[in-house]
Short mmCIF file of C-alpha atoms in Angstrom, two decimals:
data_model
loop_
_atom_site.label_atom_id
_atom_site.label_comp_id
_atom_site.label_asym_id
_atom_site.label_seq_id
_atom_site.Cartn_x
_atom_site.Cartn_y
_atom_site.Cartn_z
CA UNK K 1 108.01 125.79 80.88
CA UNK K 2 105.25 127.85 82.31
CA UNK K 3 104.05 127.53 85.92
CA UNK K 4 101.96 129.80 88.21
CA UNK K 5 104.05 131.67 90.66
CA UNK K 6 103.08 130.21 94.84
CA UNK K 7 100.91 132.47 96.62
CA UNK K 8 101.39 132.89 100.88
CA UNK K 9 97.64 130.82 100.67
CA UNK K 10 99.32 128.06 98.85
CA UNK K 11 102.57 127.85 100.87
CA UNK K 12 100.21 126.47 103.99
CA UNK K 13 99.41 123.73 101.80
CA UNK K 14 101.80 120.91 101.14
CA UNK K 15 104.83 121.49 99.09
CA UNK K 16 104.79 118.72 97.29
CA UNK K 17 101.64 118.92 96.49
CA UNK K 18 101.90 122.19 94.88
CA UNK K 19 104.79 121.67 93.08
CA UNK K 20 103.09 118.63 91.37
CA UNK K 21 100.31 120.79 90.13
CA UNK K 22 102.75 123.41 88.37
CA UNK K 23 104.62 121.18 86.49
CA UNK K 24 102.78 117.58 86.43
CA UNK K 25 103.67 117.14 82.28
CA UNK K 26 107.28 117.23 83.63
CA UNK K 27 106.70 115.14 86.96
CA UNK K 28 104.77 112.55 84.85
CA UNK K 29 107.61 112.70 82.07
CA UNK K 30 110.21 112.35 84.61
CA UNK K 31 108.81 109.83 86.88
CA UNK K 32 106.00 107.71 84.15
CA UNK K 33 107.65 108.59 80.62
CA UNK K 34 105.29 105.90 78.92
CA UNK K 35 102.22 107.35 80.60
CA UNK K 36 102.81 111.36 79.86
CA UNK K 37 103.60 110.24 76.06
CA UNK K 38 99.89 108.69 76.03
CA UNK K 39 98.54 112.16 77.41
CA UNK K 40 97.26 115.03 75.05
CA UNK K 41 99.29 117.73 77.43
CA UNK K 42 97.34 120.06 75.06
CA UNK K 43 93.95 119.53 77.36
CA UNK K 44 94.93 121.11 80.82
CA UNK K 45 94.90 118.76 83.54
CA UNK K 46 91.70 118.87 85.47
CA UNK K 47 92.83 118.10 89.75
CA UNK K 48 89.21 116.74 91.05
CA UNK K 49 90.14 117.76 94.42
CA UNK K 50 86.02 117.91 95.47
CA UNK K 51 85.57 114.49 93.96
CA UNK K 52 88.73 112.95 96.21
CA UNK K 53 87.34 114.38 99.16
CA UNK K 54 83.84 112.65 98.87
CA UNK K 55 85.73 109.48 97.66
CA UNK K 56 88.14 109.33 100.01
CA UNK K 57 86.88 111.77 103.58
CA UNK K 58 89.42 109.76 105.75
CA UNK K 59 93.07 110.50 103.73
CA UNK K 60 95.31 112.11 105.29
CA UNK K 61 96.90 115.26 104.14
CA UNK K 62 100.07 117.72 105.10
CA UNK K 63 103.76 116.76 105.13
CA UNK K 64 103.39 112.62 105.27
CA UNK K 65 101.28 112.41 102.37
CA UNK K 66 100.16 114.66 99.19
CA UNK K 67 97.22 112.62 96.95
CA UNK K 68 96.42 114.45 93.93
CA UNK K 69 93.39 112.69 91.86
CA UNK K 70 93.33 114.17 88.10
CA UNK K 71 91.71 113.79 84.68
CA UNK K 72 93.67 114.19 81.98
CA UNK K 73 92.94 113.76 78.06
CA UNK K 74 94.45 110.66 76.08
CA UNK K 75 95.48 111.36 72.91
CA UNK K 76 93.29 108.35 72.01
CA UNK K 77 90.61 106.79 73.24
CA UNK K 78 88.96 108.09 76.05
CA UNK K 79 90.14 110.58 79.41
CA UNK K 80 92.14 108.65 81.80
CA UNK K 81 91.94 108.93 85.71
CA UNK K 82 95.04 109.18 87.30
CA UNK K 83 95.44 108.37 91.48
CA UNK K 84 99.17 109.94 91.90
CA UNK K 85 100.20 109.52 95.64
CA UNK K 86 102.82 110.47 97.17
CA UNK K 87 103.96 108.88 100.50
CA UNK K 88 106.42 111.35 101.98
CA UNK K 89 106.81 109.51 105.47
CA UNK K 90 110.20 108.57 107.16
CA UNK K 91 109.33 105.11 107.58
CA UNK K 92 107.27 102.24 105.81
CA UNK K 93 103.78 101.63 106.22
CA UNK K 94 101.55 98.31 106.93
CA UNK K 95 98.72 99.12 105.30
CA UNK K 96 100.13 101.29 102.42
CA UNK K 97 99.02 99.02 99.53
CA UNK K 98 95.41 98.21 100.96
CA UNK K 99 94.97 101.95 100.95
CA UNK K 100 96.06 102.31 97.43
CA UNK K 101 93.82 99.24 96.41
CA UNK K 102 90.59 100.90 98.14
CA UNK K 103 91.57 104.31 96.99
CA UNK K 104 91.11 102.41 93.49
CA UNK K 105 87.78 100.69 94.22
CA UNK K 106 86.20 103.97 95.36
CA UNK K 107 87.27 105.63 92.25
CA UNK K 108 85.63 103.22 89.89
CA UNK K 109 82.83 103.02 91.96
CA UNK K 110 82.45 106.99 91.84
CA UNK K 111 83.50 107.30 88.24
CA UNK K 112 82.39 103.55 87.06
CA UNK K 113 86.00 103.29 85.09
CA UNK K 114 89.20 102.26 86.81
CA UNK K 115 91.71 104.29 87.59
CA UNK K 116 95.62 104.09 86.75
CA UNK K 117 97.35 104.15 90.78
CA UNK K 118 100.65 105.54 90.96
CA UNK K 119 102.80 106.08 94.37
CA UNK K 120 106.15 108.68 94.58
CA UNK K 121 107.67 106.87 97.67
CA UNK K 122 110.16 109.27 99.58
CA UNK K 123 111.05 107.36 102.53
CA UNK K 124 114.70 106.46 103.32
CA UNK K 125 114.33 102.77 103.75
CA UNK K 126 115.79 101.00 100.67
CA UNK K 127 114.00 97.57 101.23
CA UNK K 128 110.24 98.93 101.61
CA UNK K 129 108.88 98.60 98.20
CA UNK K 130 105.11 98.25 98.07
CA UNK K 131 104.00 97.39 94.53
CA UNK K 132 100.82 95.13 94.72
CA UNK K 133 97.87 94.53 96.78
CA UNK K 134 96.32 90.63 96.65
CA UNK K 135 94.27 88.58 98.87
CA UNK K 136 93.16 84.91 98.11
CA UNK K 137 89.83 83.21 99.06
CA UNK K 138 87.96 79.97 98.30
CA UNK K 139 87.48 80.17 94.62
CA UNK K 140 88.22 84.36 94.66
CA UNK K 141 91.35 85.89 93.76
CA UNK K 142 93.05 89.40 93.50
CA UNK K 143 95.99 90.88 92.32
CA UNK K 144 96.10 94.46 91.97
CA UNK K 145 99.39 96.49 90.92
CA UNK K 146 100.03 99.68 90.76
CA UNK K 147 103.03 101.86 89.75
CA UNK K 148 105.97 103.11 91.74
CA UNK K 149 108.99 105.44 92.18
CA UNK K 150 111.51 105.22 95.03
CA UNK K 151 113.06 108.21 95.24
CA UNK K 152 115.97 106.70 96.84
CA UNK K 153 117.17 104.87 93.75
CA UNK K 154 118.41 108.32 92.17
CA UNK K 155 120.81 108.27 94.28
CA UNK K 156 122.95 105.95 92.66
CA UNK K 157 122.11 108.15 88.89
CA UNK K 158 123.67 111.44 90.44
CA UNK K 159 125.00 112.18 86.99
CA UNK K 160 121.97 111.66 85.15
CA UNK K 161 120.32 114.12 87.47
CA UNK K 162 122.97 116.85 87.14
CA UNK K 163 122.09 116.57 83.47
CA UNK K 164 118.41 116.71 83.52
CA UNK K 165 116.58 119.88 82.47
CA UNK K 166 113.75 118.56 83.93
CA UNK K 167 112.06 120.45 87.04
CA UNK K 168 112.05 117.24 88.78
CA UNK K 169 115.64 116.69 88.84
CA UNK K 170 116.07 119.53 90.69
CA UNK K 171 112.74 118.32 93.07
CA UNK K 172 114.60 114.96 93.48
CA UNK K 173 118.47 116.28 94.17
CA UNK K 174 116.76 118.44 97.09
CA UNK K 175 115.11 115.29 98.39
CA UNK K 176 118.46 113.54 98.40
CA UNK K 177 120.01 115.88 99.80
CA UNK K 178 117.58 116.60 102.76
CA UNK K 179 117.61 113.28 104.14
CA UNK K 180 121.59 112.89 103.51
CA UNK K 181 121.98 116.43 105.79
CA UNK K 182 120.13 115.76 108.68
CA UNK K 183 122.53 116.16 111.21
CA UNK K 184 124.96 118.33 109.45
CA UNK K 185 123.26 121.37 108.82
CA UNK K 186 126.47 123.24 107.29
CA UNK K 187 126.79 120.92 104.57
CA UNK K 188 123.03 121.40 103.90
CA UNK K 189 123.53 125.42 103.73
CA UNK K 190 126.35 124.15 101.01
CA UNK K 191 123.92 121.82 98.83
CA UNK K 192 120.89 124.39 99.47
CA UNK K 193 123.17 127.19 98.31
CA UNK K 194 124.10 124.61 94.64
CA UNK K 195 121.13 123.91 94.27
CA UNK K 196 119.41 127.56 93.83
CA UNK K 197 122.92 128.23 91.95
CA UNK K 198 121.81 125.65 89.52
CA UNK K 199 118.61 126.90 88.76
CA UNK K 200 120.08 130.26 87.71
CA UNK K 201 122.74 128.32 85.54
CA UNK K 202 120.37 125.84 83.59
CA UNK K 203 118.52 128.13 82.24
CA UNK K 204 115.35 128.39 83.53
CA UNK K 205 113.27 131.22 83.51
CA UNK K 206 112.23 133.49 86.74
CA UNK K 207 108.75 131.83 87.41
CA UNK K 208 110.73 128.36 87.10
CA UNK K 209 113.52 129.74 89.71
CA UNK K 210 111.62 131.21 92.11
CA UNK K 211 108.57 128.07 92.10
CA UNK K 212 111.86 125.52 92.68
CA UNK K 213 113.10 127.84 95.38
CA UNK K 214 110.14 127.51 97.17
CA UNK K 215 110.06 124.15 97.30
CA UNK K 216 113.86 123.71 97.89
CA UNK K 217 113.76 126.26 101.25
CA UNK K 218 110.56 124.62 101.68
CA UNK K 219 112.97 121.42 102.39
CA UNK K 220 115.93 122.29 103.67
CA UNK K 221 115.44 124.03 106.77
CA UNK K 222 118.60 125.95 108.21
CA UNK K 223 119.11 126.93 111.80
CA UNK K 224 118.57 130.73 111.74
CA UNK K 225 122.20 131.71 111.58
CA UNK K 226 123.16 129.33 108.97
CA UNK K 227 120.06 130.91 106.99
CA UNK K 228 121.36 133.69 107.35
CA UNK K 229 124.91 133.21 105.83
CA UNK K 230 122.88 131.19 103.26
CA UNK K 231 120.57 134.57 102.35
CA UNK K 232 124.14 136.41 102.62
CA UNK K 233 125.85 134.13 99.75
CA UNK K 234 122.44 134.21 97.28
CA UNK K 235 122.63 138.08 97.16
CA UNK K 236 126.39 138.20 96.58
CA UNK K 237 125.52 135.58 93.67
CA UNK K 238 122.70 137.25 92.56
CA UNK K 239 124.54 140.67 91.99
CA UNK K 240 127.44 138.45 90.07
CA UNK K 241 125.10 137.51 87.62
CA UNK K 242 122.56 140.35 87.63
CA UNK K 243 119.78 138.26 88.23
CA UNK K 244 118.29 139.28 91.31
CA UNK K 245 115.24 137.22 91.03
CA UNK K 246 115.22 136.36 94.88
CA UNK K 247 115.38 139.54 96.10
CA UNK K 248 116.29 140.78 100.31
CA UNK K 249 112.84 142.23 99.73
CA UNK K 250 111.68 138.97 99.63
CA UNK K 251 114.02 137.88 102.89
CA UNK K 252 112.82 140.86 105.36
CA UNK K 253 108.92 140.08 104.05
CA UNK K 254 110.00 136.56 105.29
CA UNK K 255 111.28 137.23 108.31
CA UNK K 256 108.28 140.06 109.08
CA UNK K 257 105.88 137.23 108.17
CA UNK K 258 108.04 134.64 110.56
CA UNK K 259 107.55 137.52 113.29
CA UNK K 260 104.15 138.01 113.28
CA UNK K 261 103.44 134.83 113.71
CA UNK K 262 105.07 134.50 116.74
CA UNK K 263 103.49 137.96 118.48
CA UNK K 264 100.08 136.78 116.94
CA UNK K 265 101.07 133.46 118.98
CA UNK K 266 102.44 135.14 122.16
CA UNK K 267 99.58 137.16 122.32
CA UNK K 268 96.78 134.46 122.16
CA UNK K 269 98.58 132.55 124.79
CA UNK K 270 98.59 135.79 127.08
CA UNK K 271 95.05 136.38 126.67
CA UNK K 272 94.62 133.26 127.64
CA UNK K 273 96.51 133.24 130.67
CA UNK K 274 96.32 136.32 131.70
CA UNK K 275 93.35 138.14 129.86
CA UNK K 276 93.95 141.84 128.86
CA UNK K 277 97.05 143.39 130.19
CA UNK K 278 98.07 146.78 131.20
CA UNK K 279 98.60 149.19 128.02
CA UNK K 280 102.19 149.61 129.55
CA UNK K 281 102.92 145.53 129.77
CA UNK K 282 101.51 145.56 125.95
CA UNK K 283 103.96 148.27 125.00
CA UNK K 284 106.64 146.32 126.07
CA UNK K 285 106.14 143.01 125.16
CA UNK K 286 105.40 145.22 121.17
CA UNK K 287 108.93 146.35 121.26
CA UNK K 288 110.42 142.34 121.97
CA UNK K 289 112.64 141.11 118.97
CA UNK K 290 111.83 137.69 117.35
CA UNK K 291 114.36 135.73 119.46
CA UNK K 292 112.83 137.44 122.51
CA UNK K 293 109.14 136.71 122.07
CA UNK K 294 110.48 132.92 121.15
CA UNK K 295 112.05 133.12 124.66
CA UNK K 296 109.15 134.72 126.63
CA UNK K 297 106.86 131.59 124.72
CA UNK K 298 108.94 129.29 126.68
CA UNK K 299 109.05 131.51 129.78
CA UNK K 300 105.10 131.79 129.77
CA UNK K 301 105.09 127.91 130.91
CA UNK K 302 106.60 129.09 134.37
CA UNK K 303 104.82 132.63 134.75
CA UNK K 304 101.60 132.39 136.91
CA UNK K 305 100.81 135.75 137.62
CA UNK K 306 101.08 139.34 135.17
CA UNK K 307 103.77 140.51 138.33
CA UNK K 308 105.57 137.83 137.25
CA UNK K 309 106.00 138.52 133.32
CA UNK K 310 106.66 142.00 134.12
CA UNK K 311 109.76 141.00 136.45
CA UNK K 312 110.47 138.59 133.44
CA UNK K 313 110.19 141.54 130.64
CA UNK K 314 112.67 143.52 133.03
CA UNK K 315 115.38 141.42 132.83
CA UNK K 316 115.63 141.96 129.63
#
């Protein structure tokens, strides 16, 4: 397997969306088997990410939904355009197949061939399977289908997952296992913790480990202590096997990163507030620790005055 390692730029975007560009052979093999064995892998996928945008200005993008259009090479006839959504919201939605039906007429239109619609439905609602799109009229008919995957169904194929060698398994098992820890966050530091064990243990190489990572911390969020214990029990694993391919470099750049954020934040909404403060007001608020500029975020809701937040940065 060979993937492109994520960059900081592309960890903004959506997850899902990036890890569907790195390995799409493998997510179409996984999820479509009879489509990726009709595609010449040997032409690299082309994602026509400017042509989606003028064909479809009003999709939504981030965490609910990540719509990747992309040409890729039959090994007959000729290139096929592929519409691969996937719906990554909680709940179902109304209009869901209407969208997918005039997703489809704008991209014949645009390209004047039809394109072959496929959805990746994550949602946790085992009855909400959206397949087809029709409408009857006097003497007009449709009935358009498109292809699905419910997510939800691997649940019950555990095994078959465990066995996979496929990047997806490990894509789908994180899935699973997000939306089954919810509200016990301990037994997600347990399956998070597995989970990057397995990596290391199927044999994957370090591009492969540290892309899945990504995604896998990406989607199961820890409460910062738990996080912590989880960082804790990687290194001590890491040094077992010699393999220290997620390194505490990486951690402290993490945290660093999750700390300038927040004095980049603090500091617009003080400017705001309270426009340029005293040199000595700036030194101290420089020196805060993470968990104390997350406080003093909160506390600048009930601070009117620059006394005020220096009585505040006292008590400290």
């Amino acid at each position: 397997m060979t993937a492109t390692a994520i960059s900081p730029k592309d960890e903004q975007d959506s997850p899902w969306k990036q890890i569907l560009r790195q390995y799409l052979p493998e997510a179409m093999a996984f999820f479509f088997p009879t489509i990726a064995d009709a595609i010449d892998w040997s032409v690299p996928p082309v994602f026509l990410d400017k042509e989606f945008r003028q064909i479809a200005p009003d999709a939504k993008t981030g965490r609910r939904f990540a719509d990747q259009l992309v040409q890729l090479q039959r090994k007959r006839g000729k290139p096929l355009i592929l519409l691969l959504h996937i719906e990554i919201q909680a709940s179902p939605e109304a209009g869901f197949a209407e969208r997918m039906f005039v997703y489809a007429l704008r991209i014949f239109d645009y390209f004047r061939q039809p394109a072959t619609s496929l959805a990746i439905l994550c949602d946790a609602n085992p009855r909400w399977r959206p397949s087809q799109y029709t409408f009857s009229q006097p003497e007009t008919d449709l009935v358009f289908r498109f292809g699905t995957v419910k997510l939800l169904d691997y649940k019950t194929r555990w095994a078959d997952l465990e066995a996979s060698t496929n990047p997806f398994a490990c894509v789908v098992m994180a899935h699973l296992k997000m939306q089954e820890t919810k509200q016990d966050k301990a037994a997600r530091k347990v399956w998070k913790l597995w989970l990057i064990r397995r990596l290391y243990e199927s044999g994957y190489n370090q591009d492969d480990v540290v892309n899945l990572f990504h995604f896998i911390d990406w989607l199961l969020k820890l409460p910062e202590a738990l996080e912590d214990e989880f960082w804790q029990d990687l290194q001590t694993y890491e040094a077992e096997r010699t393999m220290p391919y997620i390194t505490s470099v990486e951690r402290i750049g993490r945290r660093i990163g999750r700390e300038e954020g927040h004095r980049s934040l603090v500091a617009l909404l003080l400017s705001e507030k309270f426009g340029d403060l005293p040199e000595s007001t700036q030194g101290q608020i420089t020196a805060l620790s993470l968990e104390q500029l997350e406080a003093l975020a909160i506390a600048l809701l009930k601070l009117p005055s620059i006394d005020d937040l220096n009585q505040w940065l006292q008590t400290l």
